[in-house]
XYZ file of C-alpha atoms in Angstrom:
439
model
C 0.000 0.000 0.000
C 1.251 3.370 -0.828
C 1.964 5.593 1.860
C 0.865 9.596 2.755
C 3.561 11.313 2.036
C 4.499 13.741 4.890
C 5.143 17.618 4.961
C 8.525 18.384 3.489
C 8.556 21.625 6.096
C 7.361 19.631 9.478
C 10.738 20.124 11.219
C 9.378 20.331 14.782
C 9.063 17.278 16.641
C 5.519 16.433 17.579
C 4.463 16.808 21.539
C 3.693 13.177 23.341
C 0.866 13.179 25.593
C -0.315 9.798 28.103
C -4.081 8.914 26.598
C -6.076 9.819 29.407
C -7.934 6.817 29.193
C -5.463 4.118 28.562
C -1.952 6.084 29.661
C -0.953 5.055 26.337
C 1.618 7.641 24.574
C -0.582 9.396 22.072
C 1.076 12.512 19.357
C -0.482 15.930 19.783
C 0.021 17.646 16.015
C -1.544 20.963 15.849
C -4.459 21.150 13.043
C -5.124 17.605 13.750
C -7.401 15.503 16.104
C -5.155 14.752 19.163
C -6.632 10.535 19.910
C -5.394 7.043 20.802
C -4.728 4.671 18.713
C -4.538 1.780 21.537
C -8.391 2.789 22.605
C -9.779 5.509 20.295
C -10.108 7.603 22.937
C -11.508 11.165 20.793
C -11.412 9.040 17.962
C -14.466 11.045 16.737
C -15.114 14.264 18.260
C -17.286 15.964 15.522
C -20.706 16.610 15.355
C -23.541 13.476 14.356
C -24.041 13.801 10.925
C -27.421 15.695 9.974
C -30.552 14.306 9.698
C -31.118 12.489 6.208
C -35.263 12.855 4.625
C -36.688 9.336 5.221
C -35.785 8.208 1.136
C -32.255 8.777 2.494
C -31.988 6.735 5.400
C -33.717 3.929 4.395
C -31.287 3.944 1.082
C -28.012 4.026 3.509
C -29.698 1.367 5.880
C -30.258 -1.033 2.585
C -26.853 -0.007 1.418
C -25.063 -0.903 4.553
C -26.987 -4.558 4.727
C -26.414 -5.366 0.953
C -22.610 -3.831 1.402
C -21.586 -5.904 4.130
C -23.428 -8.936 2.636
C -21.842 -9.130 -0.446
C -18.201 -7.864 1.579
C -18.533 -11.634 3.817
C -19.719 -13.470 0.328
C -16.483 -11.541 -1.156
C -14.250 -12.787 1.619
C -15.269 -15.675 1.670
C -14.868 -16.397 -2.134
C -18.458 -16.861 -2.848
C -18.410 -15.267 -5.496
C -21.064 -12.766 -4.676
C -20.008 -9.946 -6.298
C -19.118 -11.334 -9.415
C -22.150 -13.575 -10.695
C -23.487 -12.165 -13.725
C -27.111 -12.646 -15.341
C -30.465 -10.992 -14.337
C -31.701 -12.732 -11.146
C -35.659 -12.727 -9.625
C -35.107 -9.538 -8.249
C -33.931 -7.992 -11.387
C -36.355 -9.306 -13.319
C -38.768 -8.217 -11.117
C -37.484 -4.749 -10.674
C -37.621 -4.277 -14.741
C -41.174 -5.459 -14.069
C -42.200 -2.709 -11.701
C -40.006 -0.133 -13.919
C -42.422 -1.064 -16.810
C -45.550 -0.360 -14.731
C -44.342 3.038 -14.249
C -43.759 3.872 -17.624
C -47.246 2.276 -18.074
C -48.409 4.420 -15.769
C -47.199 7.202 -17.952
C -48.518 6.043 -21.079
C -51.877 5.620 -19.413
C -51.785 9.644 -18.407
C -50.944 10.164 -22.002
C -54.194 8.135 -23.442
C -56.229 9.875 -20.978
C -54.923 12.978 -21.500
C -55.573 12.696 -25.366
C -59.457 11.324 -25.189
C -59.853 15.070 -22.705
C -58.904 17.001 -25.541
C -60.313 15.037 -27.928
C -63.445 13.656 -27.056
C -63.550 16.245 -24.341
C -63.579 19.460 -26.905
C -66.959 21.186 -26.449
C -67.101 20.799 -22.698
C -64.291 23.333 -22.485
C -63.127 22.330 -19.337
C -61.710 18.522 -20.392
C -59.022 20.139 -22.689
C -58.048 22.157 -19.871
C -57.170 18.948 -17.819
C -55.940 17.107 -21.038
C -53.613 19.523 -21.275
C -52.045 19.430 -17.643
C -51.647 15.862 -17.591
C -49.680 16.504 -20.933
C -47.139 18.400 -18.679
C -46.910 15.743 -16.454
C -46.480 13.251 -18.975
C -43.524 15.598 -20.313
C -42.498 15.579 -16.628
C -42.630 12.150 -16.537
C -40.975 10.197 -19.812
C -38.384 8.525 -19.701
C -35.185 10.421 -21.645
C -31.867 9.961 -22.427
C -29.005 11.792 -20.519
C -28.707 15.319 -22.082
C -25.182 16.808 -23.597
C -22.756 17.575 -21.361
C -22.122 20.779 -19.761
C -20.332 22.489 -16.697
C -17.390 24.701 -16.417
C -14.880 23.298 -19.592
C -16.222 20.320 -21.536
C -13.608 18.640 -23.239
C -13.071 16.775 -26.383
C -10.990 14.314 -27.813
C -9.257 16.775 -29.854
C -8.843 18.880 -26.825
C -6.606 16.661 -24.550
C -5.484 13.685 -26.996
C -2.981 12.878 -24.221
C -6.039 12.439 -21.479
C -7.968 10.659 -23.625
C -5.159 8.133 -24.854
C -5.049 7.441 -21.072
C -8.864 6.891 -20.556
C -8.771 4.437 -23.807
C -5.929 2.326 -22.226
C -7.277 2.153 -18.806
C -10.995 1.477 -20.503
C -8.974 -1.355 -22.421
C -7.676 -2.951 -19.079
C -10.841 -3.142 -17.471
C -13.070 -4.070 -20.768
C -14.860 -1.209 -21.921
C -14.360 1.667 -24.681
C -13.825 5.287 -24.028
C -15.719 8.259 -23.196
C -16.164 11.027 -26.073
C -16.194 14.164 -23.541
C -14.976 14.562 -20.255
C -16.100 17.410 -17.515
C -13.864 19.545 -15.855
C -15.351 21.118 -12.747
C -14.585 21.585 -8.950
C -16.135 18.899 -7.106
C -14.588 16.895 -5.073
C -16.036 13.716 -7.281
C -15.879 11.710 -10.252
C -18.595 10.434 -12.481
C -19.400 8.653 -16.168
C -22.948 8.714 -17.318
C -24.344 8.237 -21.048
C -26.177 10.886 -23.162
C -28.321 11.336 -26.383
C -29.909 8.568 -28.168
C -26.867 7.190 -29.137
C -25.511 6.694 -25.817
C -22.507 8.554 -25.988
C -20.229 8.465 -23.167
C -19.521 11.018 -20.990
C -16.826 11.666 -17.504
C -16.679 14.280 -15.183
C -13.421 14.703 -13.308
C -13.730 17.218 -10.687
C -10.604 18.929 -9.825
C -11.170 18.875 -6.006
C -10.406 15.167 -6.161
C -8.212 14.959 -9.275
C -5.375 17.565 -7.998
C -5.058 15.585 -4.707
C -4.737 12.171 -6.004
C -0.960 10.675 -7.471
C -0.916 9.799 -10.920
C -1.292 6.172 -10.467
C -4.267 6.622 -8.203
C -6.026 9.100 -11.133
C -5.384 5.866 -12.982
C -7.566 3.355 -10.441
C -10.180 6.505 -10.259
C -10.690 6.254 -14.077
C -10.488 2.410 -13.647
C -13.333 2.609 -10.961
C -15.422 5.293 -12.940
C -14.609 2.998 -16.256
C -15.714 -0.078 -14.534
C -19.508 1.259 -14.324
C -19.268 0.608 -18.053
C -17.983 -2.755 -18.340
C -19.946 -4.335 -15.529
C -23.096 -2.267 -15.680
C -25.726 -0.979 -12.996
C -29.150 -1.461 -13.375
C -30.408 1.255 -11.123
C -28.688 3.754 -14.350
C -29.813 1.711 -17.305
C -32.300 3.675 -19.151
C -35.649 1.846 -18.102
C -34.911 2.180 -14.906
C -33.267 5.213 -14.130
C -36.422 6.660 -16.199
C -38.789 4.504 -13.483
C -37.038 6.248 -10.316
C -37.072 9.950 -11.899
C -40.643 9.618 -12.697
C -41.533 7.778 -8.774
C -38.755 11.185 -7.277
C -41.147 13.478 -9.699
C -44.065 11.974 -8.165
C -42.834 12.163 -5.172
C -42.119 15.353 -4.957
C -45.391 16.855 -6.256
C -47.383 14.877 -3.516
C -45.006 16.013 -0.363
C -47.341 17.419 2.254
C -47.693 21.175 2.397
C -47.529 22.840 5.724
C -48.282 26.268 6.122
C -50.570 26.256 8.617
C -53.542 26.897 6.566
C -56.805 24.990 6.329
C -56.692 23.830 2.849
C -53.130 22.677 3.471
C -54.608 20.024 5.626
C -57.687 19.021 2.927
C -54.484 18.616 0.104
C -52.503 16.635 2.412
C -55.439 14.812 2.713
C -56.514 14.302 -0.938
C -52.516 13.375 -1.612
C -52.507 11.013 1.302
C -52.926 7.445 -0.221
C -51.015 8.483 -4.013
C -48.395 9.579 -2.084
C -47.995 6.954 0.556
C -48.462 4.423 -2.990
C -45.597 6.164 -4.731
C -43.113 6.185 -1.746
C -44.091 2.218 -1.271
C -43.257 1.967 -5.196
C -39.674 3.619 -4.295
C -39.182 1.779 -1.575
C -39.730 -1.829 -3.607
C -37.669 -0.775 -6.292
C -34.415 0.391 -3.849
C -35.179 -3.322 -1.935
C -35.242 -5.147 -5.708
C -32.178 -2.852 -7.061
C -30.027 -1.896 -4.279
C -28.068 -5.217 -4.166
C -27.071 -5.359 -7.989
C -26.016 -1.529 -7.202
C -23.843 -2.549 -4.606
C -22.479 -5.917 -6.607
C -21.749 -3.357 -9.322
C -19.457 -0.848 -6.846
C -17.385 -3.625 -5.580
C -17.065 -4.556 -9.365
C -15.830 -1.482 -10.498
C -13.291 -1.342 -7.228
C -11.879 -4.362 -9.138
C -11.212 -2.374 -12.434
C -9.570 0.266 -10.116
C -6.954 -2.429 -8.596
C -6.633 -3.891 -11.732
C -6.131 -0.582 -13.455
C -4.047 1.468 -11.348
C -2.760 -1.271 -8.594
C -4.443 -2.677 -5.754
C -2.223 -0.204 -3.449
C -3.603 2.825 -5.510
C -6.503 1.692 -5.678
C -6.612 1.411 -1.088
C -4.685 4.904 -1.134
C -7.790 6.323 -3.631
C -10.493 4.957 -1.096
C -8.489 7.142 1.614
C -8.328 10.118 -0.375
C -12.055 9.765 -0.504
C -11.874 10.953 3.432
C -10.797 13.800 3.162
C -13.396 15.525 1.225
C -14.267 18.164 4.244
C -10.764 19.051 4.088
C -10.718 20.129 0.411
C -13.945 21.681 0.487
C -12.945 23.978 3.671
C -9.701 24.676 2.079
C -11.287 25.727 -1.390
C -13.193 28.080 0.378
C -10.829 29.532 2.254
C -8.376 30.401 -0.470
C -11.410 31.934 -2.112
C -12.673 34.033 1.290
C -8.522 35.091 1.186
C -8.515 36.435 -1.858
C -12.056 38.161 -1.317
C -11.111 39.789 1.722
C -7.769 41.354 -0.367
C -9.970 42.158 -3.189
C -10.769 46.097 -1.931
C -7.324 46.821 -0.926
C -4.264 47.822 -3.050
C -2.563 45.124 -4.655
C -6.104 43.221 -4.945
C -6.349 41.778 -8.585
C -2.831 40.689 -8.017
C -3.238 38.968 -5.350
C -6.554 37.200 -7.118
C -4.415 36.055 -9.675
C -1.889 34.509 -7.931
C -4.628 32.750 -5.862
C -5.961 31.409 -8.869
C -2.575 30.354 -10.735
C -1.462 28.503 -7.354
C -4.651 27.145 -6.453
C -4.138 23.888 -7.051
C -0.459 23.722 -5.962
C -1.770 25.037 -2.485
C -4.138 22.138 -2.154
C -2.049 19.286 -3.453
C 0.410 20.356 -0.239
C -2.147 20.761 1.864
C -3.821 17.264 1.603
C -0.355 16.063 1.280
C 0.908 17.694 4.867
C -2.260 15.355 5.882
C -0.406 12.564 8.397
C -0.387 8.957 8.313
C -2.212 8.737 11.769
C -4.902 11.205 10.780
C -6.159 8.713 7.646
C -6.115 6.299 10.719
C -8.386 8.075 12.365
C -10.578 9.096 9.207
C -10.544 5.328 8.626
C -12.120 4.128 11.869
C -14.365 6.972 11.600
C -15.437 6.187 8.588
C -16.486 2.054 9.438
C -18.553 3.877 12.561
C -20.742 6.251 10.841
C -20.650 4.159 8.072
C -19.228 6.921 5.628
C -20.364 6.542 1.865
C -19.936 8.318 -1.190
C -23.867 8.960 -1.532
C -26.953 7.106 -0.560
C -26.330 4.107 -2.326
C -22.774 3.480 -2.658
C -21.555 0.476 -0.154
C -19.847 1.880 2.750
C -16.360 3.044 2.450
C -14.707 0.644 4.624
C -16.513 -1.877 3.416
C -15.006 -1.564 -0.003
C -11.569 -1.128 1.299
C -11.723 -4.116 3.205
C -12.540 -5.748 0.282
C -9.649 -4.954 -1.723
C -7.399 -5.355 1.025
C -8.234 -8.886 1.623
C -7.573 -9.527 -2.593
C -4.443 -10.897 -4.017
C -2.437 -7.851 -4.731
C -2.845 -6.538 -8.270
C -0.103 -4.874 -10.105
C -1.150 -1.866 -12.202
C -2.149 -2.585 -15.583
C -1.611 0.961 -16.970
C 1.177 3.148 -15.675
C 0.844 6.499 -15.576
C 5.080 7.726 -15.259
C 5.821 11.174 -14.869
C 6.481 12.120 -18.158
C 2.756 11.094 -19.210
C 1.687 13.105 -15.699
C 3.609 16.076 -16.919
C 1.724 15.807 -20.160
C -1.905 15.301 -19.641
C -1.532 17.804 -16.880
C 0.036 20.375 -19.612
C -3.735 19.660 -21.676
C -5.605 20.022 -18.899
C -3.839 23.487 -17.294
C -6.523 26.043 -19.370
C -9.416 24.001 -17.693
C -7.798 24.158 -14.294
C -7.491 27.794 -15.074
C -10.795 28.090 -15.819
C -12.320 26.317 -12.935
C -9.529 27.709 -10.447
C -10.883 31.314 -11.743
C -14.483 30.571 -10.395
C -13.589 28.618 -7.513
C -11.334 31.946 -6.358
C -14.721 33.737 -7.661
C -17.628 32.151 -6.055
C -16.753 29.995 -3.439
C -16.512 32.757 -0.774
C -20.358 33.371 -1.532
């Protein structure tokens, strides 16, 4: 496993304090959670996390029994995360996906014998044509173009996209045709048009931090959704749980204290109870293939970029408070010296080092403090969204694997080079994260 590299100014020697708990020696390193390794005494100091809507929890609840499943079957060699074909619950998740859409196609028909048959009441059009906007609401459609801060092109950065193509090769999938550049601290590949073009967004607040080998196991993770597939994004069914969320959403209760308020809640009572029991079937039916389909793509990441950058990536994912704070803080800096002399200067160079400046800072980050981050992580059951397997489930996952070597290397000479292709995007983005992030 690769290891954090440490601040190249930390010349003091840390303090050494007894664990108040344990009287085990424990290292006291300003900026950084002061804990014990021995007991985890102030192993997690922070805040709870906030309150989740009810969609939410239930999601992380089915994610966390699914995850850890499939993690023993893993373990275990079972197999679980690898078997392949649809299974009953697949087959009856397409099922309930196609009543949906049925659903829709019924609001169309009745929406068309209002107008129609409807005309010289006057009023029947009228309601034809609403349910025509929710059937627009409603259908099913493919991903739409992509767009964000820089979109990028083959022809843009051949370099970048000679890399995606080789580390699409090693884990059995094409290319993308664009890739995203934005700020995020996140990473994503989706499909668009008719045609099912390929898109990836690479957000700089992750990309900047990572080494080169572990950008390789991030595109060999974000590639892997490709080769081994996820039904919860295929078209039908994506299309089913945007049209349930749309529903959804239209029949939350009101509550402003008003009589009629209680008379709509009310009316919206049983559709809306029905539509959140249709969500709720269709996470139970699709939430395990999901989470067979993260662990899958974790493989493409080891056998991408290394099993060791593909542990080190899964770390890096930890830090994502860190970045954010930091990202906002060079951008409140450079706010504050905005109104005095000196002040687009100073801008500037905010936005030329940006990146630089974050790099060292998540580098300075020490060994111990992952530690920490790492058994924080397995007790709140950190996750990169609702329906990702937890985080140390995952890792523990590819630790237990034979080690992988890397399948695609990305030396520094090939660093240097897609970094070169992408330096007017992270001048772009750097300019609005100096910009806006201040608020």
């Amino acid at each position: 496993m690769e290891t954090v590299r440490q601040s190249a100014g930390a010349t003091q020697a840390p303090e050494v304090r007894p664990c108040p708990e344990c009287g085990t020696e424990v290292t006291v390193q300003a900026s950084y959670v002061t804990w014990c390794a021995a007991c985890d005494w102030n192993v997690d100091p922070g805040a709870p996390d906030p309150e989740r809507g009810r969609l939410a929890k239930v999601r992380r609840r089915l994610a966390a029994r699914h995850g850890e499943q499939l993690a023993e079957e893993i373990e275990r060699g079972a197999g679980g995360a690898g078997r392949g074909g649809p299974d009953r619950s697949t087959v009856l998740a397409f099922g309930l996906a196609l009543l949906v859409h049925g659903l829709t196609v019924g609001l169309f028909l009745a929406a068309v014998v209002l107008i129609i048959g409807g005309w010289h009441t006057g009023i029947q059009p009228v309601l034809g044509v609403l349910l025509l906007v929710a059937v627009v609401v409603l259908l099913p459609r493919p991903g739409r173009a992509p767009s964000g801060p820089v979109v990028l092109h083959r022809a843009d950065a051949p370099g970048l996209f000679g890399l995606i193509d080789e580390v699409g090769a090693a884990v059995g999938t094409p290319g993308v045709h664009a890739v995203v550049v934005d700020a995020s601290f996140n990473a994503w590949v989706s499909a668009y048009g008719y045609r099912g073009r390929r898109v990836m967004c690479l957000g700089l607040g992750l990309w900047e931090i990572l080494t080169p080998q572990e950008r390789v196991a991030l595109l060999g993770h974000e590639l892997g959704h490709f080769a081994n597939g996820d039904i919860r994004s295929s078209f039908l069914m994506n299309g089913a749980l945007r049209s349930l969320a749309e529903w959804h959403a239209v029949l939350g209760t009101v509550n402003r204290g008003i009589l009629v308020d209680w008379f709509l809640n009310a009316l919206t009572f049983l559709p809306r109870w029905t539509v959140y029991g249709m969500i709720r079937l269709l996470d139970g039916l699709t939430m395990r293939a999901s989470q067979r389909a993260e662990y899958l793509a974790d493989t493409g990441s080891a056998r991408a970029g290394s099993s060791g950058a593909a542990l080190t990536l899964l770390d890096r994912l930890l830090v994502g408070d860190a970045v954010e704070a930091h990202l906002r803080r060079e951008s409140m800096a450079a706010a504050r010296a905005g109104g005095g002399s000196g002040g687009r200067e100073v801008r500037e160079a905010a936005e030329r080092e940006l990146w630089e400046r974050l790099a060292a800072r998540i580098d300075s980050v020490p060994e111990s403090e992952y530690e920490r981050l790492r058994r924080v992580s397995a007790r709140r059951g950190h996750s990169v969204d609702d329906t990702h397997p937890p985080t140390h489930l995952r890792r523990r996952c590819l630790a237990s694997a034979d080690p992988q070597p890397a399948l695609v290397v990305c030396d520094d000479s090939r660093a240097r080079a897609v970094a070169d292709e992408l330096a007017p995007a992270r001048a772009d983005v750097a300019r609005r994260v100096i910009r806006d992030y201040a608020g």
